[in-house]
PDB file of C-alpha atoms in Angstrom:
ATOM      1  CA  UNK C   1      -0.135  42.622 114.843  1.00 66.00           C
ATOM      2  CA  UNK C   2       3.211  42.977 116.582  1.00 63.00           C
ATOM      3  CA  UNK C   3       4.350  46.184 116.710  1.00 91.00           C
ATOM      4  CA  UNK C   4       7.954  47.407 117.909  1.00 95.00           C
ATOM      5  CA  UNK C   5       8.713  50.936 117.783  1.00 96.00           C
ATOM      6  CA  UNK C   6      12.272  52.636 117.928  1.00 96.00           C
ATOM      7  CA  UNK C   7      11.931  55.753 119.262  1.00 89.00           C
ATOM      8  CA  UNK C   8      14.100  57.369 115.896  1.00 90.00           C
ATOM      9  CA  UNK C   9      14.382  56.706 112.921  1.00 92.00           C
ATOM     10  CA  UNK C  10      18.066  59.184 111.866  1.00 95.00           C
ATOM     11  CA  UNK C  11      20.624  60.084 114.481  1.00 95.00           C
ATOM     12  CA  UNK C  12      22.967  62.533 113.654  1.00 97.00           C
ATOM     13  CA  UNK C  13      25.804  62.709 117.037  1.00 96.00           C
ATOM     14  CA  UNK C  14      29.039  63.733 117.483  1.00 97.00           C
ATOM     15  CA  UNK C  15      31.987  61.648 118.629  1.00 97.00           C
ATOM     16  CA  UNK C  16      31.638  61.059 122.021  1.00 97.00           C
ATOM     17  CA  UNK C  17      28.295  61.948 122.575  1.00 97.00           C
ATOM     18  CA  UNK C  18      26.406  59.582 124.660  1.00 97.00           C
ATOM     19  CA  UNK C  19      23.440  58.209 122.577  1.00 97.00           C
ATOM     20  CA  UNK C  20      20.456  56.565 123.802  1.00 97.00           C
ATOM     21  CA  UNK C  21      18.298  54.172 121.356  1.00 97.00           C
ATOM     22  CA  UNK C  22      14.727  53.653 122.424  1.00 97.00           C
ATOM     23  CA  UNK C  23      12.841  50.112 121.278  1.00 97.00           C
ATOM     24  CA  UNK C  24       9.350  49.627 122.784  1.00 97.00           C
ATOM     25  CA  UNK C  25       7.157  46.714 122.204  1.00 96.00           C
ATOM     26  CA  UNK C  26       3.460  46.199 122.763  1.00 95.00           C
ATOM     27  CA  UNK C  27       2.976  42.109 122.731  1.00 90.00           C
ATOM     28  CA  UNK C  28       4.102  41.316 126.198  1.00 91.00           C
ATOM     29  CA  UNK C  29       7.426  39.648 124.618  1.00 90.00           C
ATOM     30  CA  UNK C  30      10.017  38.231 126.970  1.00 89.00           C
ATOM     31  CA  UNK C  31      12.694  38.044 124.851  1.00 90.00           C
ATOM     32  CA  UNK C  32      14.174  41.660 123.505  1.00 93.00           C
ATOM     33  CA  UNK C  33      17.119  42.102 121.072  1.00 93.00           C
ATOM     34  CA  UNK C  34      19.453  44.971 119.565  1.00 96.00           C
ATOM     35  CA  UNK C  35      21.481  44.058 116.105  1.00 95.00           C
ATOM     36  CA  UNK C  36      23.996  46.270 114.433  1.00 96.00           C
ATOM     37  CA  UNK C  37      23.634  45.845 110.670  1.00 94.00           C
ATOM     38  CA  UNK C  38      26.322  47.081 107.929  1.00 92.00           C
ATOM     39  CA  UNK C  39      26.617  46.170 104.645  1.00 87.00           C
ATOM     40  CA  UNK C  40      27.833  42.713 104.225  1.00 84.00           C
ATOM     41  CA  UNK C  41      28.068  41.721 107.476  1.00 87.00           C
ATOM     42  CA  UNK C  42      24.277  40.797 108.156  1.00 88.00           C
ATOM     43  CA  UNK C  43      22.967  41.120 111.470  1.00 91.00           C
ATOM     44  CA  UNK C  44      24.995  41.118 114.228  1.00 92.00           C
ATOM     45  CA  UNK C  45      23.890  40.316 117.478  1.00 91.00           C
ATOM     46  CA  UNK C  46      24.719  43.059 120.571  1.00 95.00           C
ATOM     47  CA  UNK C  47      22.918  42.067 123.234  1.00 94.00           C
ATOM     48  CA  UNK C  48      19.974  40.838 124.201  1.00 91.00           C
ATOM     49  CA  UNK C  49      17.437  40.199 127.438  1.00 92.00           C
ATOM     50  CA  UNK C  50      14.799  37.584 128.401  1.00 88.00           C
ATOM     51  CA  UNK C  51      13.448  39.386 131.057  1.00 88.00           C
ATOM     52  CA  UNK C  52      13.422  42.847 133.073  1.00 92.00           C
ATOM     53  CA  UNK C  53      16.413  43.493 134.544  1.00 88.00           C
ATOM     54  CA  UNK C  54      18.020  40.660 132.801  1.00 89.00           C
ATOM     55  CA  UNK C  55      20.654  41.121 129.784  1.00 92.00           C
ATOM     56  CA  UNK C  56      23.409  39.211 128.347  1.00 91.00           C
ATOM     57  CA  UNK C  57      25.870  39.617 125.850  1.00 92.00           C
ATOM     58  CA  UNK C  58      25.984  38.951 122.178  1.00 90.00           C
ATOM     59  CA  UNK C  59      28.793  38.687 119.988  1.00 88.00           C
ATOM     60  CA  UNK C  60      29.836  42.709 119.521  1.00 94.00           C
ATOM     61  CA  UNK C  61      29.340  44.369 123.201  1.00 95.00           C
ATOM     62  CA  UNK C  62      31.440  46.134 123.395  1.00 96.00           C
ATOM     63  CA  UNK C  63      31.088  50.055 123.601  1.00 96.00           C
ATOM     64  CA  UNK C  64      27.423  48.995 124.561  1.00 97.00           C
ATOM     65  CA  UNK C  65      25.036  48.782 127.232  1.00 97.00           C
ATOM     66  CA  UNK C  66      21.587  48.299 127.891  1.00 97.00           C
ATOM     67  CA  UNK C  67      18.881  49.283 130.355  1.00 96.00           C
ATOM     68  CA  UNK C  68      15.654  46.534 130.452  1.00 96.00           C
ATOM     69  CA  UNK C  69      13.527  48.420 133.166  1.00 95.00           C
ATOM     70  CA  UNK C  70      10.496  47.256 131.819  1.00 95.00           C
ATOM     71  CA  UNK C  71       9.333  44.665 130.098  1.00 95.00           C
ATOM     72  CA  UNK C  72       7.987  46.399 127.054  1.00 96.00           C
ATOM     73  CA  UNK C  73      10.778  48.595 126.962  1.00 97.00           C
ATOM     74  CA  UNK C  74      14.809  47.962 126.064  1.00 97.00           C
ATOM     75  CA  UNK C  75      17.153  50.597 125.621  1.00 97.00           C
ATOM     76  CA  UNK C  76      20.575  50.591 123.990  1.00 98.00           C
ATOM     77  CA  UNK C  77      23.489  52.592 125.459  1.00 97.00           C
ATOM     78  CA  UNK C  78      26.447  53.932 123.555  1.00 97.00           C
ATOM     79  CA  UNK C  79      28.637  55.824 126.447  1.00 94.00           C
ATOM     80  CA  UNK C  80      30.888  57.840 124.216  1.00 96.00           C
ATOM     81  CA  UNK C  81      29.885  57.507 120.719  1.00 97.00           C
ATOM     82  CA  UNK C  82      32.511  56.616 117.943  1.00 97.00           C
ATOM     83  CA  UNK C  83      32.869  57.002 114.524  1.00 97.00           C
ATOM     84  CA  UNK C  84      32.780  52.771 114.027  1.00 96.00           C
ATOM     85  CA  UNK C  85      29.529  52.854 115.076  1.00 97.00           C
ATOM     86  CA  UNK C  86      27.927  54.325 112.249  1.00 97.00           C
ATOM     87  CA  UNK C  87      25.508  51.843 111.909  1.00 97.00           C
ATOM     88  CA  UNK C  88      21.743  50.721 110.974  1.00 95.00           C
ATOM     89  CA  UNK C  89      20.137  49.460 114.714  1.00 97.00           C
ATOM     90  CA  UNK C  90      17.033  46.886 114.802  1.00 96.00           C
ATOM     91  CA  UNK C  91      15.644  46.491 117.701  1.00 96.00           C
ATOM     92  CA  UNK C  92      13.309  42.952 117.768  1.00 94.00           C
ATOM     93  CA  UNK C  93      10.967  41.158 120.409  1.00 92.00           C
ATOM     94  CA  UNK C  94       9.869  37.391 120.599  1.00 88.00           C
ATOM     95  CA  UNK C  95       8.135  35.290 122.607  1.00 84.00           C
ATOM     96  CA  UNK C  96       9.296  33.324 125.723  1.00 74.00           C
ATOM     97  CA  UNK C  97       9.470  29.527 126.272  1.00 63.00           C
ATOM     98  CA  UNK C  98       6.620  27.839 125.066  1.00 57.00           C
ATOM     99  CA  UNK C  99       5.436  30.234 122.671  1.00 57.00           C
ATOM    100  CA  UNK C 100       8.631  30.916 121.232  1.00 61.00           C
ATOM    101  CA  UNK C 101       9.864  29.603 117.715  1.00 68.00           C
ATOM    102  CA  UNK C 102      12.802  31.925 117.356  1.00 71.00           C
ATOM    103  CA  UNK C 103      10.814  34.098 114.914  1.00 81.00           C
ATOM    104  CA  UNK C 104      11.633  37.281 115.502  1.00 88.00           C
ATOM    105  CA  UNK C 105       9.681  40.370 115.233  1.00 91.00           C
ATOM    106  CA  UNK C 106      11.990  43.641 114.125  1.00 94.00           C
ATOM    107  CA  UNK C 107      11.093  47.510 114.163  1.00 95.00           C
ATOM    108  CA  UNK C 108      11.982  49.902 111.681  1.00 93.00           C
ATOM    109  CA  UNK C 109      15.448  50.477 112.323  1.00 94.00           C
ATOM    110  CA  UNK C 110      17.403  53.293 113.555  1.00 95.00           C
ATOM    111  CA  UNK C 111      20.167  54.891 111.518  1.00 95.00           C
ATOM    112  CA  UNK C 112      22.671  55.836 113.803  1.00 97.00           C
ATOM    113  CA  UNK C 113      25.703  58.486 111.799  1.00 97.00           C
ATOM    114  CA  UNK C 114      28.244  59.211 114.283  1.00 97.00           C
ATOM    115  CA  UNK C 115      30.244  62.520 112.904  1.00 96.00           C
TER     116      UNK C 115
ATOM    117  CA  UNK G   1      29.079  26.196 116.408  1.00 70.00           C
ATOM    118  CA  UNK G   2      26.238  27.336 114.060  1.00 76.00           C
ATOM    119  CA  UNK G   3      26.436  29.297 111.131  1.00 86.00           C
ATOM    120  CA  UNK G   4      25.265  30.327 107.795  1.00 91.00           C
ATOM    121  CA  UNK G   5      26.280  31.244 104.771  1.00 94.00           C
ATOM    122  CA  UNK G   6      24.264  32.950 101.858  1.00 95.00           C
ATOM    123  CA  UNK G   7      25.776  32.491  97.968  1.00 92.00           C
ATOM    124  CA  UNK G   8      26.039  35.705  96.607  1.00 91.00           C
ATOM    125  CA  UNK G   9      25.903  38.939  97.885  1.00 93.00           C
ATOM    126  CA  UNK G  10      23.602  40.229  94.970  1.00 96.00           C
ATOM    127  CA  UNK G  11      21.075  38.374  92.652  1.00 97.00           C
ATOM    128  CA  UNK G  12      19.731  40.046  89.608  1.00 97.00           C
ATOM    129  CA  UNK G  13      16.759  38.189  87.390  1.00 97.00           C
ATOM    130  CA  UNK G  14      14.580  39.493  84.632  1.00 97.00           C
ATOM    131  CA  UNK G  15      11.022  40.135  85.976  1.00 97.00           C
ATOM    132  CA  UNK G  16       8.921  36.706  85.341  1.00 97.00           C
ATOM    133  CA  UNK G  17      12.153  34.869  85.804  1.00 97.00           C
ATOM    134  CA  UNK G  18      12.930  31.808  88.753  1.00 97.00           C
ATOM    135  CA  UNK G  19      14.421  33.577  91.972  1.00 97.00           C
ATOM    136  CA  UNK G  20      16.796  31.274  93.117  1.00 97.00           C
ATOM    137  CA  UNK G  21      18.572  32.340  96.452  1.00 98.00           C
ATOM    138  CA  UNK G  22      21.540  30.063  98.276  1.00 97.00           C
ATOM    139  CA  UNK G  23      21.405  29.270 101.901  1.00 96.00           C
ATOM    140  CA  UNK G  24      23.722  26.570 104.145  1.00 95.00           C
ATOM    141  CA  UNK G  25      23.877  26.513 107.150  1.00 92.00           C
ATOM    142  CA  UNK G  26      26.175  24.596 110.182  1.00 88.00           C
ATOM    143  CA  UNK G  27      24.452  23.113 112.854  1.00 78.00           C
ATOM    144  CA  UNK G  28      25.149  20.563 115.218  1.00 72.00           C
ATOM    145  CA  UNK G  29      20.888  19.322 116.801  1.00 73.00           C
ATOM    146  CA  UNK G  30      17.961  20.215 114.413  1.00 73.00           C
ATOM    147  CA  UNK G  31      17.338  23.489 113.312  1.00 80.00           C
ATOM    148  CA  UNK G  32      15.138  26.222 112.838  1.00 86.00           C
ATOM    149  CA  UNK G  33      15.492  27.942 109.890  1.00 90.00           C
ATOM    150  CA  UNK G  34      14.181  31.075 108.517  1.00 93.00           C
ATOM    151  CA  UNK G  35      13.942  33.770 105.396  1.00 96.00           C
ATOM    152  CA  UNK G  36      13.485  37.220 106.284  1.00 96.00           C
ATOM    153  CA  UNK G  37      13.061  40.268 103.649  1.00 96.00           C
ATOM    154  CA  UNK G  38      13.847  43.768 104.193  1.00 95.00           C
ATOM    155  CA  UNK G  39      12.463  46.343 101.512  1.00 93.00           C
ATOM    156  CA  UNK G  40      14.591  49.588 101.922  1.00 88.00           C
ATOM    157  CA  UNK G  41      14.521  52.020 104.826  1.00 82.00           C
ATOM    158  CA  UNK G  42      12.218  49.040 106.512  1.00 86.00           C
ATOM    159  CA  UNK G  43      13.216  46.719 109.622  1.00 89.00           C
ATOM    160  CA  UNK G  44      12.765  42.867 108.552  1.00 92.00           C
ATOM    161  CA  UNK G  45       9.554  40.831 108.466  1.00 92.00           C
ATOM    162  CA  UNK G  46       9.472  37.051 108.206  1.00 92.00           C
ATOM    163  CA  UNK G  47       8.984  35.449 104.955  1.00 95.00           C
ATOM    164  CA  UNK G  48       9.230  31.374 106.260  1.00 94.00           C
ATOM    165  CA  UNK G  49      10.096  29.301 108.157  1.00 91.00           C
ATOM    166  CA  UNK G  50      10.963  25.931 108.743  1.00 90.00           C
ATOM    167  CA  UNK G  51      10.378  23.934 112.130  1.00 84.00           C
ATOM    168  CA  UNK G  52       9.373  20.754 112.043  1.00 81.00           C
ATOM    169  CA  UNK G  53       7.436  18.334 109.722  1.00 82.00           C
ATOM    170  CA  UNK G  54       7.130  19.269 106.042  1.00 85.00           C
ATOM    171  CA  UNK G  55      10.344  20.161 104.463  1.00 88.00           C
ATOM    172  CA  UNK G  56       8.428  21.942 101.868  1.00 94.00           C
ATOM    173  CA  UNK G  57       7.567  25.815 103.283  1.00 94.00           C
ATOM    174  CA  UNK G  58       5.219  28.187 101.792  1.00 95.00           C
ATOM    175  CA  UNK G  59       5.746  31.685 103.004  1.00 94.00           C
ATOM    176  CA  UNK G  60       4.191  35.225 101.919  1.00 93.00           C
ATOM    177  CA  UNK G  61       4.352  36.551  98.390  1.00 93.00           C
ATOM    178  CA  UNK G  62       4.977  33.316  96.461  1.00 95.00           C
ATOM    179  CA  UNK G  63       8.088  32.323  98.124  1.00 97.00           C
ATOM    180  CA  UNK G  64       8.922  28.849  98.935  1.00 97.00           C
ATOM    181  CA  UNK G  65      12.019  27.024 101.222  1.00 97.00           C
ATOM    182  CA  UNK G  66      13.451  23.657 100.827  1.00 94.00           C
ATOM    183  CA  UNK G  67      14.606  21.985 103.987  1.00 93.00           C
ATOM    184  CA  UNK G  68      17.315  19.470 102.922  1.00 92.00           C
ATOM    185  CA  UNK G  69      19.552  17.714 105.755  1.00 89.00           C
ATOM    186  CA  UNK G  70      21.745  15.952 103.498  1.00 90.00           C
ATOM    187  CA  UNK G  71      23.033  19.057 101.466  1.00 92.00           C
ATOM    188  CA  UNK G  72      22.291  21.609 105.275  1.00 92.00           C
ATOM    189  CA  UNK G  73      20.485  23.501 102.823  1.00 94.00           C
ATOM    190  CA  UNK G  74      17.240  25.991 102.716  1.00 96.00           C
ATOM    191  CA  UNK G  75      17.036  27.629  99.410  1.00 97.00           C
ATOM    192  CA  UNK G  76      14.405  30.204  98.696  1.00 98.00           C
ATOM    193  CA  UNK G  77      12.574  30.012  95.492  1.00 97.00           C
ATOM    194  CA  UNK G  78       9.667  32.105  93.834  1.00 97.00           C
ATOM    195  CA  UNK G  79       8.764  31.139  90.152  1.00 97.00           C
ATOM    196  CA  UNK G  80       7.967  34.233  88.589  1.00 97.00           C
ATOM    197  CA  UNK G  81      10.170  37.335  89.674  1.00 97.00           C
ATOM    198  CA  UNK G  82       7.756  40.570  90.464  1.00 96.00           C
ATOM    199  CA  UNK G  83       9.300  44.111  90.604  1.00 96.00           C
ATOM    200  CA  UNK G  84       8.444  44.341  93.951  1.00 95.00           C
ATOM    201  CA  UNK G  85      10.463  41.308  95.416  1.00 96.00           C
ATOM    202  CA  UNK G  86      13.512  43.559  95.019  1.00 96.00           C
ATOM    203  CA  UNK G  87      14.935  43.585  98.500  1.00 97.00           C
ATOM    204  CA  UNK G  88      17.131  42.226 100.696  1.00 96.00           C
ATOM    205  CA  UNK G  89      16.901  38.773 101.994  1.00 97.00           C
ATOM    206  CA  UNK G  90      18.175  37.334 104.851  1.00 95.00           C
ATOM    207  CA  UNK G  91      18.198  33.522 105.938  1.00 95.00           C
ATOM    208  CA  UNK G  92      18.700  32.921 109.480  1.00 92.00           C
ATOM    209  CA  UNK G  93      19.506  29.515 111.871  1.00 88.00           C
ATOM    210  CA  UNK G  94      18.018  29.336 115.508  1.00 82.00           C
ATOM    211  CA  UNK G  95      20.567  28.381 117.961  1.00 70.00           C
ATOM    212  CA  UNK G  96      18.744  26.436 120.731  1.00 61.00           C
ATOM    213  CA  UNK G  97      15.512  25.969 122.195  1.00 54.00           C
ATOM    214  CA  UNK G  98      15.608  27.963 125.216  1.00 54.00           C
ATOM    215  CA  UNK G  99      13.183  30.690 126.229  1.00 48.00           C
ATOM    216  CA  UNK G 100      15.871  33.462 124.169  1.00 50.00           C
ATOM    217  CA  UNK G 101      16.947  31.431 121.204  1.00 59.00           C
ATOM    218  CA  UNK G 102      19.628  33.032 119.641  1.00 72.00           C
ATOM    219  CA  UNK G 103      19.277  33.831 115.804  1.00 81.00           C
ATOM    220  CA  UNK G 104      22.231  33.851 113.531  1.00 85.00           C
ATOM    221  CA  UNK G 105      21.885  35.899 110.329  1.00 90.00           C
ATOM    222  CA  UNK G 106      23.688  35.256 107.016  1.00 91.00           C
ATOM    223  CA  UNK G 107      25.395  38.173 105.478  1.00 92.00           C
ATOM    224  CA  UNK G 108      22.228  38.554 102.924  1.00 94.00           C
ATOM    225  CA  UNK G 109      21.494  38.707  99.005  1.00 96.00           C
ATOM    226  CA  UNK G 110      20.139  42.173  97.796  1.00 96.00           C
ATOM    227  CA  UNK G 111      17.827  41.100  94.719  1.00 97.00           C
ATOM    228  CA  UNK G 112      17.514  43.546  91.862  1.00 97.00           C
ATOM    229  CA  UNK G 113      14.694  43.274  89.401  1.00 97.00           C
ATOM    230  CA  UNK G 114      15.287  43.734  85.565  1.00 96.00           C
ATOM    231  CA  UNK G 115      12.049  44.975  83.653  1.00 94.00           C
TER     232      UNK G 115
END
């Protein structure tokens, strides 16, 4: 089975920390995603990569960054943490072209409460 | 663009009752569509999904998805209502065919169980 791992579950930080969210995945996916979720907004999409060293925007960057140094491996970056981004994380993998049917494959989630 | 939309934010049903949850989406070329469930403190896992070829899907636990072009709608359906279908469900839309085909979420329907 696909497994994707985020490095914590709870995150307890203070404004303006700098926070780092780990996702790892162990299916030799191309594609790697981050998504915000809050309560009746769904999934939203922050960024995402389809390859190492490759990223591109999703629809709520900003305040964001990412690091995609390995393949197996995508990290999300918030610089100075704010309150606003009190938020549930999911980190998710799929495959690349060819293989891919746009299912997605999700970890556990990371509940991120910025103080 | 592409969107979609889920009817009703929360769906309650008697245990052994029809689950009926709403799903329309917006696209302009074929779609992909999808259900995903998340059971609390849990990332999401794929319950269907529709492609190509039979408009009639069979997913895990009993659910089923209607593809139907004329109303851009993919209902999910399960007969008989178990305790442990409550959850929140997502339907989702791929956008694209591309090697990172981007997924957009609807804003979800938490589904309560009555004994």
């Amino acid at each position: 089975d696909v497994k994707v791992t985020q490095s914590s579950r709870y995150l307890v930080k203070r404004t303006g920390e700098k926070v780092f969210l780990e996702c790892v995945q162990d299916m030799d996916h191309e594609n790697m995603f981050w998504y915000r979720q809050d309560p009746g907004l769904g999934l939203r999409l922050i960024y995402f990569s389809y390859d190492v060293k490759m990223k591109e925007k999703g629809d709520i960057p900003e305040g964001y960054s990412v690091s995609r140094e390995k393949k197996e491996r995508f990290s999300l970056i918030l610089e100075s943490a704010s309150t606003n981004q009190t938020s549930m994380y999911l980190c998710a993998s799929s495959p690349g072209w060819g293989a891919n049917t746009g299912e997605l494959f999700f970890g556990e989630g990371s509940r991120l409460t910025v103080l | 663009a592409q969107s979609v939309t889920q009817l009703g934010s929360h769906v309650s049903v008697s245990e052994g009752a029809l689950v009926l949850l709403r799903c329309n989406y917006s696209s302009s070329v074929p779609p992909y569509l999808f259900w995903y469930v998340q059971y609390p403190n849990q990332g999401l896992q794929l319950l269907l999904k529709y492609t190509t070829g039979a408009t009639l899907v069979k997913g895990i636990n009993g659910f089923e998805a209607e593809f139907k072009k004329s109303e851009t709608s993919f209902h999910l359906t399960k007969p008989s209502a178990h305790m442990s279908d409550a959850a929140e469900y997502f339907c989702a839309v791929s956008v694209g065919y591309s090697s990172a085909s981007k997924i957009i979420f609807g804003s979800g329907t938490r589904l309560s169980i009555r004994p």
